[in-house]
Tab-separated table of C-alpha atoms and ligand atoms in Angstrom:
chain	number	residue	atom	x	y	z
J	1	MET	CA	-50.116	52.003	-14.333
J	2	LYS	CA	-52.687	54.642	-13.697
J	3	LYS	CA	-52.613	57.191	-10.954
J	4	GLU	CA	-54.158	60.606	-11.224
J	5	TRP	CA	-51.950	63.571	-10.345
J	6	PRO	CA	-52.903	64.857	-6.906
J	7	LEU	CA	-54.798	68.094	-6.409
J	8	TRP	CA	-53.121	71.239	-5.050
J	9	GLU	CA	-54.661	74.410	-3.695
J	10	VAL	CA	-53.081	77.565	-5.085
J	11	PHE	CA	-52.554	80.813	-3.169
J	12	ILE	CA	-51.277	83.973	-4.839
J	13	ARG	CA	-49.981	87.212	-3.347
J	14	GLY	CA	-50.570	90.260	-5.530
J	15	GLN	CA	-48.210	93.165	-5.954
J	16	HIS	CA	-49.675	95.426	-3.329
J	17	GLY	CA	-48.607	93.699	-0.166
J	18	LEU	CA	-51.879	91.899	0.559
J	19	ASN	CA	-52.006	88.353	1.951
J	20	HIS	CA	-51.703	85.304	-0.227
J	21	ARG	CA	-55.228	84.586	-1.413
J	22	HIS	CA	-56.751	81.300	-2.479
J	23	VAL	CA	-57.364	81.419	-6.250
J	24	GLY	CA	-58.222	77.835	-7.136
J	25	SER	CA	-56.690	74.441	-7.508
J	26	LEU	CA	-54.870	72.315	-10.053
J	27	HIS	CA	-53.380	68.892	-10.616
J	28	ALA	CA	-49.625	68.301	-10.567
J	29	PRO	CA	-47.318	65.383	-9.746
J	30	ASP	CA	-45.313	67.353	-7.158
J	31	ALA	CA	-44.935	70.780	-5.551
J	32	GLU	CA	-42.397	72.010	-8.061
J	33	MET	CA	-44.657	71.230	-11.014
J	34	ALA	CA	-47.637	72.596	-9.122
J	35	ILE	CA	-45.884	75.973	-8.860
J	36	LYS	CA	-44.941	75.923	-12.537
J	37	ASN	CA	-48.488	75.035	-13.541
J	38	ALA	CA	-49.937	77.634	-11.164
J	39	ARG	CA	-47.859	80.267	-12.898
J	40	ASP	CA	-49.419	79.340	-16.253
J	41	VAL	CA	-52.944	78.771	-15.020
J	42	TYR	CA	-53.360	81.555	-12.463
J	43	THR	CA	-50.919	84.378	-13.267
J	44	ARG	CA	-51.235	85.054	-16.991
J	45	ARG	CA	-52.098	88.703	-16.344
J	46	LYS	CA	-49.792	89.921	-13.586
J	47	GLU	CA	-52.100	88.573	-10.880
J	48	GLY	CA	-49.249	87.983	-8.489
J	49	VAL	CA	-45.647	88.032	-7.420
J	50	SER	CA	-45.643	84.998	-5.126
J	51	ILE	CA	-47.237	81.554	-5.296
J	52	TRP	CA	-47.956	79.042	-2.541
J	53	VAL	CA	-49.200	75.546	-3.277
J	54	VAL	CA	-50.571	73.124	-0.666
J	55	PRO	CA	-51.733	69.542	-1.269
J	56	SER	CA	-55.540	69.705	-1.121
J	57	ALA	CA	-55.542	66.606	1.066
J	58	GLN	CA	-53.623	68.587	3.697
J	59	ILE	CA	-56.295	71.265	4.117
J	60	SER	CA	-58.385	70.946	7.257
J	61	ALA	CA	-61.677	72.778	7.105
J	62	SER	CA	-64.226	73.835	9.686
J	63	ASP	CA	-67.436	71.839	9.754
J	64	PRO	CA	-70.143	73.616	7.711
J	65	GLY	CA	-72.710	72.196	10.144
J	66	ALA	CA	-70.992	74.028	12.993
J	67	LYS	CA	-71.429	77.405	11.313
J	68	ASP	CA	-73.760	78.677	14.017
J	69	SER	CA	-71.745	77.634	17.028
J	70	LEU	CA	-68.525	78.900	15.434
J	71	PHE	CA	-69.595	82.240	14.076
J	72	GLU	CA	-72.784	83.235	15.861
J	73	PRO	CA	-70.975	84.345	19.069
J	74	SER	CA	-69.296	87.216	17.229
J	75	MET	CA	-72.635	88.584	16.030
J	76	ASP	CA	-73.771	90.095	19.355
J	77	LYS	CA	-70.478	91.697	20.323
J	78	ILE	CA	-71.045	95.000	18.652
J	79	TYR	CA	-68.736	96.662	21.203
J	80	ARG	CA	-65.873	95.185	19.169
J	81	HIS	CA	-66.533	97.798	16.531
J	82	PRO	CA	-65.390	101.433	16.832
J	83	SER	CA	-68.822	102.704	15.861
J	84	PHE	CA	-70.194	101.375	19.203
J	85	TYR	CA	-68.612	104.299	21.041
J	86	ASP	CA	-69.882	107.872	20.935
J	87	ILE	CA	-66.936	110.214	21.196
J	88	PRO	CA	-67.972	113.891	21.417
J	89	GLU	CA	-67.069	115.949	18.381
J	90	ASP	CA	-65.068	118.346	20.604
J	91	VAL	CA	-62.509	115.599	21.144
J	92	GLY	CA	-61.582	115.721	17.489
J	93	LYS	CA	-60.689	112.902	15.181
J	94	MET	CA	-60.131	109.527	16.865
W	1	MET	CA	-74.348	77.307	-25.044
W	2	TYR	CA	-71.071	75.867	-23.836
W	3	ALA	CA	-73.419	73.630	-21.905
W	4	GLN	CA	-76.394	72.712	-24.083
W	5	MET	CA	-79.525	70.799	-23.094
W	6	VAL	CA	-78.297	69.717	-19.679
W	7	LYS	CA	-80.714	67.215	-18.123
W	8	THR	CA	-81.711	67.499	-14.472
W	9	ASP	CA	-83.408	64.125	-13.732
W	10	ALA	CA	-86.465	66.146	-12.691
W	11	ASP	CA	-89.863	65.262	-14.112
W	12	LYS	CA	-91.387	68.336	-12.561
W	13	VAL	CA	-90.262	71.241	-10.437
W	14	ARG	CA	-91.589	70.580	-6.990
W	15	ASP	CA	-93.312	73.168	-4.895
W	16	ILE	CA	-91.575	74.130	-1.658
W	17	SER	CA	-94.427	72.421	0.289
W	18	GLU	CA	-93.585	69.060	-1.325
W	19	MET	CA	-89.942	69.150	-0.261
W	20	SER	CA	-88.216	67.436	2.634
W	21	PRO	CA	-87.046	69.821	5.386
W	22	GLU	CA	-83.448	69.571	4.149
W	23	GLU	CA	-84.430	70.314	0.590
W	24	ARG	CA	-86.620	73.201	1.649
W	25	ALA	CA	-83.802	74.764	3.664
W	26	PHE	CA	-81.534	74.326	0.655
W	27	GLN	CA	-84.006	75.953	-1.758
W	28	GLU	CA	-84.564	78.817	0.677
W	29	ARG	CA	-80.830	79.469	0.841
W	30	ILE	CA	-80.744	79.682	-2.947
W	31	ASP	CA	-83.789	81.957	-3.000
W	32	ARG	CA	-82.050	84.253	-0.508
W	33	GLY	CA	-79.083	84.461	-2.894
W	34	GLU	CA	-76.692	82.499	-0.680
W	35	LYS	CA	-73.910	80.510	-2.321
W	36	ILE	CA	-73.853	76.751	-1.919
W	37	GLU	CA	-70.386	75.429	-1.086
W	38	PRO	CA	-69.079	71.906	-1.806
W	39	THR	CA	-69.335	70.614	1.770
W	40	ASP	CA	-72.903	71.923	2.241
W	41	TRP	CA	-75.848	69.554	2.000
W	42	MET	CA	-77.344	69.512	-1.506
W	43	PRO	CA	-79.941	67.377	-3.310
W	44	ASP	CA	-78.536	64.601	-5.431
W	45	GLY	CA	-80.086	66.066	-8.573
W	46	TYR	CA	-78.396	69.419	-7.997
W	47	ARG	CA	-75.018	67.723	-7.658
W	48	LYS	CA	-75.495	65.492	-10.703
W	49	THR	CA	-76.825	68.270	-12.906
W	50	LEU	CA	-73.944	70.539	-11.962
W	51	ILE	CA	-71.389	67.831	-12.723
W	52	ARG	CA	-72.970	67.428	-16.161
W	53	GLN	CA	-73.175	71.145	-16.794
W	54	ILE	CA	-69.741	72.183	-15.490
W	55	GLY	CA	-68.150	69.111	-17.080
W	56	GLN	CA	-69.708	69.906	-20.442
W	57	HIS	CA	-68.619	73.513	-20.102
W	58	ALA	CA	-65.039	72.426	-19.296
W	59	HIS	CA	-64.945	70.009	-22.237
W	60	SER	CA	-66.118	72.813	-24.529
W	61	GLU	CA	-63.249	75.064	-23.460
W	62	ILE	CA	-60.749	72.287	-24.139
W	63	VAL	CA	-62.200	71.005	-27.430
W	64	GLY	CA	-62.719	74.637	-28.431
W	65	GLN	CA	-58.948	75.051	-28.604
W	66	LEU	CA	-58.821	72.769	-31.653
W	67	PRO	CA	-60.500	74.889	-34.356
W	68	GLU	CA	-58.429	77.920	-33.344
W	69	GLY	CA	-55.231	76.018	-32.669
W	70	ASN	CA	-55.474	75.018	-36.312
W	71	TRP	CA	-54.469	78.581	-37.278
W	72	ILE	CA	-51.708	79.380	-34.771
W	73	THR	CA	-48.960	78.278	-37.129
W	74	ARG	CA	-50.650	80.001	-40.069
W	75	ALA	CA	-51.507	83.368	-38.547
W	76	PRO	CA	-50.759	86.159	-41.035
W	77	THR	CA	-48.370	88.113	-38.776
W	78	LEU	CA	-46.239	87.447	-35.731
W	79	GLU	CA	-48.463	89.754	-33.688
W	80	ARG	CA	-51.639	87.883	-34.700
W	81	LYS	CA	-49.891	84.638	-33.881
W	82	ALA	CA	-48.921	85.827	-30.381
W	83	ILE	CA	-52.487	87.054	-29.788
W	84	LEU	CA	-54.087	83.806	-30.966
W	85	LEU	CA	-51.665	81.770	-28.893
W	86	ALA	CA	-52.579	83.797	-25.790
W	87	LYS	CA	-56.275	83.397	-26.548
W	88	VAL	CA	-56.051	79.642	-26.981
W	89	GLN	CA	-53.963	79.389	-23.813
W	90	ASP	CA	-56.722	81.241	-21.945
W	91	GLU	CA	-59.211	78.629	-23.142
W	92	ALA	CA	-57.007	75.891	-21.686
W	93	GLY	CA	-57.083	77.834	-18.422
W	94	HIS	CA	-60.875	78.102	-18.577
W	95	GLY	CA	-61.123	74.356	-19.013
W	96	LEU	CA	-58.894	73.829	-15.973
W	97	TYR	CA	-60.803	76.260	-13.726
W	98	LEU	CA	-64.022	74.462	-14.635
W	99	TYR	CA	-62.695	70.926	-14.143
W	100	CYS	CA	-61.572	72.021	-10.675
W	101	ALA	CA	-65.021	73.424	-9.931
W	102	ALA	CA	-66.585	70.107	-11.032
W	103	GLU	CA	-64.110	68.158	-8.906
W	104	THR	CA	-65.374	69.825	-5.731
W	105	LEU	CA	-68.593	67.842	-6.346
W	106	GLY	CA	-66.853	64.496	-5.973
W	107	VAL	CA	-65.920	63.551	-9.533
W	108	SER	CA	-62.315	63.491	-10.746
W	109	ARG	CA	-60.969	65.273	-13.794
W	110	ASP	CA	-59.708	62.035	-15.315
W	111	GLU	CA	-63.167	60.502	-14.916
W	112	LEU	CA	-64.739	63.427	-16.733
W	113	ILE	CA	-62.189	63.241	-19.530
W	114	GLU	CA	-62.757	59.521	-19.917
W	115	LEU	CA	-66.536	60.035	-20.042
W	116	LEU	CA	-66.023	62.567	-22.830
W	117	HIS	CA	-63.784	60.210	-24.770
W	118	ALA	CA	-66.281	57.385	-24.334
W	119	GLY	CA	-68.956	59.609	-25.915
W	120	LYS	CA	-70.897	59.767	-22.648
W	121	MET	CA	-70.465	63.506	-22.169
W	122	LYS	CA	-70.876	66.323	-24.647
W	123	TYR	CA	-69.212	69.581	-25.572
W	124	SER	CA	-70.721	72.531	-27.395
W	125	SER	CA	-71.999	71.827	-30.914
W	126	ILE	CA	-70.171	74.897	-32.262
W	127	PHE	CA	-66.748	73.281	-32.120
W	128	ASN	CA	-67.759	70.677	-34.660
W	129	TYR	CA	-67.588	73.250	-37.439
W	130	PRO	CA	-64.325	73.725	-39.330
W	131	THR	CA	-62.177	76.884	-39.455
W	132	LEU	CA	-61.375	77.015	-43.161
W	133	ASN	CA	-59.460	80.275	-43.415
W	134	TRP	CA	-58.141	83.201	-41.390
W	135	ALA	CA	-61.435	85.116	-41.501
W	136	ASP	CA	-62.985	82.224	-39.562
W	137	ILE	CA	-60.682	83.027	-36.652
W	138	GLY	CA	-62.146	86.529	-36.663
W	139	ALA	CA	-65.686	85.162	-36.819
W	140	VAL	CA	-65.041	82.692	-34.000
W	141	GLY	CA	-63.718	85.379	-31.638
W	142	TRP	CA	-66.453	87.832	-32.531
W	143	LEU	CA	-69.456	85.474	-32.660
W	144	VAL	CA	-68.563	82.335	-30.691
W	145	ASP	CA	-66.827	84.079	-27.808
W	146	GLY	CA	-69.513	86.764	-28.066
W	147	ALA	CA	-72.223	84.143	-27.585
W	148	ALA	CA	-70.242	82.501	-24.786
W	149	ILE	CA	-69.971	85.831	-22.942
W	150	MET	CA	-73.740	86.304	-23.213
W	151	ASN	CA	-74.212	83.060	-21.294
W	152	GLN	CA	-71.280	83.338	-18.906
W	153	VAL	CA	-71.907	86.832	-17.579
W	154	PRO	CA	-75.181	85.897	-15.825
W	155	LEU	CA	-73.622	82.613	-14.645
W	156	GLN	CA	-71.271	84.621	-12.437
W	157	ARG	CA	-74.321	84.832	-10.148
W	158	THR	CA	-74.947	81.084	-10.161
W	159	SER	CA	-75.743	79.455	-6.810
W	160	PHE	CA	-72.770	77.074	-6.649
W	161	GLY	CA	-69.770	78.918	-5.175
W	162	PRO	CA	-66.907	77.233	-7.076
W	163	TYR	CA	-68.776	77.526	-10.403
W	164	SER	CA	-69.546	81.175	-9.777
W	165	ARG	CA	-65.921	81.933	-8.905
W	166	ALA	CA	-64.671	80.137	-12.028
W	167	MET	CA	-67.140	82.167	-14.115
W	168	ILE	CA	-65.925	85.436	-12.600
W	169	ARG	CA	-62.351	84.587	-13.550
W	170	ILE	CA	-63.369	83.482	-17.019
W	171	CYS	CA	-65.476	86.560	-17.723
W	172	LYS	CA	-62.524	88.805	-16.883
W	173	GLU	CA	-60.578	87.119	-19.679
W	174	GLU	CA	-63.295	86.714	-22.309
W	175	SER	CA	-63.644	90.295	-23.401
W	176	PHE	CA	-60.180	90.230	-24.961
W	177	HIS	CA	-61.236	87.157	-26.949
W	178	GLN	CA	-64.217	88.820	-28.528
W	179	ARG	CA	-62.365	92.056	-29.222
W	180	GLN	CA	-59.430	90.382	-30.925
W	181	GLY	CA	-61.945	88.544	-33.147
W	182	PHE	CA	-63.777	91.736	-34.033
W	183	ASP	CA	-60.424	93.389	-34.710
W	184	ILE	CA	-59.616	90.685	-37.278
W	185	MET	CA	-63.068	91.164	-38.853
W	186	MET	CA	-62.533	94.943	-39.058
W	187	LYS	CA	-59.210	94.474	-40.816
W	188	MET	CA	-60.669	92.021	-43.308
W	189	ALA	CA	-63.973	93.812	-43.880
W	190	LYS	CA	-62.152	97.068	-44.611
W	191	GLY	CA	-59.386	95.358	-46.575
W	192	THR	CA	-59.238	94.282	-50.214
W	193	GLU	CA	-62.326	93.017	-51.998
W	194	ALA	CA	-61.080	89.439	-51.604
W	195	GLN	CA	-60.632	89.942	-47.843
W	196	ARG	CA	-64.100	91.454	-47.542
W	197	ARG	CA	-65.567	88.443	-49.328
W	198	MET	CA	-63.752	86.108	-46.942
W	199	ALA	CA	-65.138	88.026	-43.955
W	200	GLN	CA	-68.689	87.826	-45.366
W	201	ASP	CA	-68.275	84.126	-46.083
W	202	ALA	CA	-67.070	83.468	-42.527
W	203	LEU	CA	-70.080	85.338	-41.128
W	204	ASN	CA	-72.387	83.355	-43.441
W	205	ARG	CA	-71.039	80.045	-42.183
W	206	PHE	CA	-70.813	80.911	-38.470
W	207	TRP	CA	-74.063	82.835	-38.020
W	208	TYR	CA	-76.529	79.963	-37.596
W	209	PRO	CA	-74.138	77.654	-35.709
W	210	SER	CA	-73.619	80.584	-33.300
W	211	LEU	CA	-77.385	80.928	-32.806
W	212	MET	CA	-77.512	77.176	-32.138
W	213	MET	CA	-75.045	77.598	-29.274
W	214	PHE	CA	-77.922	78.786	-27.071
W	215	GLY	CA	-79.796	75.538	-27.668
W	216	PRO	CA	-83.398	75.071	-28.857
W	217	SER	CA	-86.165	76.997	-27.178
W	218	ASP	CA	-86.534	75.772	-23.596
W	219	LYS	CA	-89.415	77.881	-22.426
W	220	ASP	CA	-91.476	74.728	-21.797
W	221	SER	CA	-88.642	72.514	-20.573
W	222	VAL	CA	-88.836	70.964	-17.101
W	223	HIS	CA	-85.049	70.658	-16.984
W	224	SER	CA	-84.677	74.308	-17.692
W	225	ALA	CA	-87.269	75.282	-15.068
W	226	GLN	CA	-85.543	73.103	-12.462
W	227	SER	CA	-82.119	74.528	-13.331
W	228	MET	CA	-83.501	78.030	-13.042
W	229	ALA	CA	-85.022	77.269	-9.643
W	230	TRP	CA	-81.581	76.072	-8.567
W	231	LYS	CA	-79.971	79.166	-10.135
W	232	ILE	CA	-77.571	77.141	-12.209
W	233	LYS	CA	-79.275	78.594	-15.248
W	234	ILE	CA	-80.189	82.251	-15.144
W	235	ASN	CA	-81.892	83.026	-18.480
W	236	THR	CA	-83.861	80.990	-21.002
W	237	ASN	CA	-82.171	80.049	-24.257
W	238	ASP	CA	-84.486	82.339	-26.222
W	239	GLU	CA	-83.725	85.341	-24.014
W	240	LEU	CA	-80.002	84.923	-24.513
W	241	ARG	CA	-80.320	84.296	-28.246
W	242	GLN	CA	-82.409	87.469	-28.633
W	243	LYS	CA	-79.835	89.484	-26.699
W	244	PHE	CA	-77.052	88.078	-28.850
W	245	VAL	CA	-78.828	88.965	-32.099
W	246	ASP	CA	-79.670	92.476	-30.877
W	247	GLN	CA	-76.077	93.047	-29.897
W	248	THR	CA	-74.504	91.562	-33.010
W	249	VAL	CA	-76.598	93.033	-35.834
W	250	PRO	CA	-75.328	96.616	-35.373
W	251	GLN	CA	-71.760	95.301	-35.154
W	252	ALA	CA	-72.189	93.543	-38.518
W	253	GLU	CA	-73.593	96.783	-39.906
W	254	TYR	CA	-70.528	98.618	-38.674
W	255	LEU	CA	-68.381	96.090	-40.529
W	256	GLY	CA	-70.443	96.582	-43.677
W	257	LEU	CA	-71.314	92.876	-43.686
W	258	SER	CA	-74.785	91.434	-43.976
W	259	ILE	CA	-76.358	88.887	-41.638
W	260	PRO	CA	-77.377	85.900	-43.790
W	261	ASP	CA	-81.062	86.157	-42.858
W	262	GLU	CA	-83.584	87.671	-45.235
W	263	HIS	CA	-86.227	87.735	-42.483
W	264	LEU	CA	-84.157	89.853	-40.144
W	265	THR	CA	-86.228	92.934	-39.260
W	266	TRP	CA	-86.400	95.372	-36.391
W	267	ASN	CA	-89.505	94.856	-34.286
W	268	GLU	CA	-90.371	98.134	-32.621
W	269	ASP	CA	-92.909	96.548	-30.247
W	270	LYS	CA	-90.513	94.128	-28.618
W	271	GLY	CA	-87.558	96.458	-29.003
W	272	GLY	CA	-85.513	93.756	-30.682
W	273	PHE	CA	-84.952	92.037	-33.999
W	274	ASP	CA	-87.125	89.324	-35.482
W	275	PHE	CA	-84.877	86.708	-37.012
W	276	SER	CA	-84.897	83.215	-38.527
W	277	GLU	CA	-84.352	80.167	-36.355
W	278	PRO	CA	-81.376	78.000	-37.224
W	279	ASP	CA	-82.009	74.571	-38.730
W	280	TRP	CA	-82.607	72.522	-35.577
W	281	SER	CA	-82.399	69.210	-37.416
W	282	GLU	CA	-78.796	70.114	-38.259
W	283	PHE	CA	-78.202	70.912	-34.585
W	284	PHE	CA	-79.499	67.512	-33.469
W	285	GLU	CA	-77.383	65.775	-36.100
W	286	VAL	CA	-74.270	67.586	-34.819
W	287	LEU	CA	-75.185	66.627	-31.255
W	288	LYS	CA	-75.509	63.006	-32.331
W	289	GLY	CA	-71.973	63.094	-33.664
W	290	ASN	CA	-72.683	63.763	-37.325
W	291	GLY	CA	-71.379	67.325	-37.673
W	292	PRO	CA	-68.605	68.190	-40.111
W	293	CYS	CA	-65.783	67.728	-37.559
W	294	ASN	CA	-67.117	65.606	-34.659
W	295	ARG	CA	-64.941	62.638	-35.452
W	296	GLU	CA	-61.839	64.720	-36.089
W	297	ARG	CA	-62.253	66.602	-32.791
W	298	MET	CA	-62.713	63.463	-30.715
W	299	ASP	CA	-59.825	61.705	-32.462
W	300	ALA	CA	-57.552	64.661	-31.711
W	301	ARG	CA	-58.578	64.699	-28.028
W	302	VAL	CA	-58.181	60.954	-27.574
W	303	LYS	CA	-54.821	60.985	-29.350
W	304	ALA	CA	-53.523	63.817	-27.153
W	305	TRP	CA	-54.723	61.962	-24.043
W	306	GLU	CA	-53.194	58.651	-25.047
W	307	ASP	CA	-49.947	60.097	-26.380
W	308	GLY	CA	-49.534	62.042	-23.145
W	309	ALA	CA	-50.089	59.035	-20.882
W	310	TRP	CA	-46.403	58.131	-20.572
W	311	VAL	CA	-45.564	61.720	-19.573
W	312	ARG	CA	-48.268	61.817	-16.891
W	313	ASP	CA	-47.256	58.389	-15.578
W	314	GLY	CA	-43.535	59.163	-15.748
W	315	LEU	CA	-43.816	62.412	-13.820
W	316	MET	CA	-45.995	60.748	-11.197
W	317	ALA	CA	-43.568	57.847	-10.794
W	318	HIS	CA	-40.675	60.298	-10.467
W	319	ALA	CA	-42.529	62.348	-7.838
W	320	ASP	CA	-43.415	59.198	-5.870
W	321	LYS	CA	-39.798	58.002	-5.981
W	322	ARG	CA	-38.460	61.323	-4.751
W	323	ALA	CA	-41.046	61.480	-1.977
W	324	ALA	CA	-40.084	57.962	-0.865
W	325	ALA	CA	-36.368	58.863	-0.892
W	326	ARG	CA	-37.073	61.991	1.154
W	327	GLN	CA	-39.011	59.969	3.674
W	328	ALA	CA	-36.241	57.360	3.951
W	329	ALA	CA	-33.687	60.124	4.608
W	330	GLU	CA	-35.713	61.575	7.481
E	401	FE2	FE1	-63.343	80.364	-22.686
E	402	FE2	FE1	-62.973	82.636	-25.047
């Protein structure tokens, strides 16, 4: 019998309340082992307080070829940024 | 280096005008400093070369655990033992980060491991030298990890995203490796006369093999030029070797140890040391499999892989069975 352990994507949340962040991947037979392995491989130096693992095969990704149509539209909407608006200094901090 | 003499399949580096539109767009992205991600279009040669290079790098991290692992049970104090254990565990982690980076290119980890065991992939020549006594563990951390850092720091800027990210993680952990090695050397060099002699002897044996880690001069190599154009190699072998020597000589002086090179002299004009080349015929022999420990290292890897097969298969079978039972219950 020969079957390679499936690949898992590992997400770690650090101590300071930030989101879980993708840190890499690893092989494991199941989710439980994936979490145990993730602890050894990705948190040897207090990198996190919470681990998520997701089978890599379950990740759906955007098409790299569609980069322009997906992300270009946000480029010309500078009014979405606070710096677009001139608020007179008299108004104070806003 | 941890990846030595990686071939690119290129017989010459092509000018941008000779490239297909796809290739040109790809090269321009690299020239602009953009990262290439696994799902992006890439030339076949880039993919193949990276698989070779990252795979070889990963194998080096894993095989590199053997010479140091040899001393975990014989470390002189409990503290040194805990430190060495942590260091060797880091190297296992480095191997895993790198296998994962290689896997994004469409090769599996098991395939890479089997290629290594079949003698079709290499690992760094340095790990075919024995660690004969405790001072060698100091020399390995100081010199071997020191040389590895020299190569890995610039690779953080490499063009392939997953490789670059693995390098960033690895570099964060490497500095501890070199410092714990230097710390051992300090203790021994400032210890009893017998300890000082052991430290000098370790330096004598590891100096030239460490210089070999950078590989022979590649200033005229097509492979090297192609890899540099692709930004999967950042500096020439000679540049890195020079930097390593310039950094290490004052450290040896601090230890009161002498570099085993009678031609070592400061060259004011180039602002660096002149030094003797290692014996490249020895290097090529080691690469061919005829170093002092090649056979022992490969036997240990193959044995670990084969002895572990029933565990890997058993855990997989158990996971499959539980998944099937869960599905049946739904
Ligand atoms: Fe390492
Ligand atoms: Fe290291």
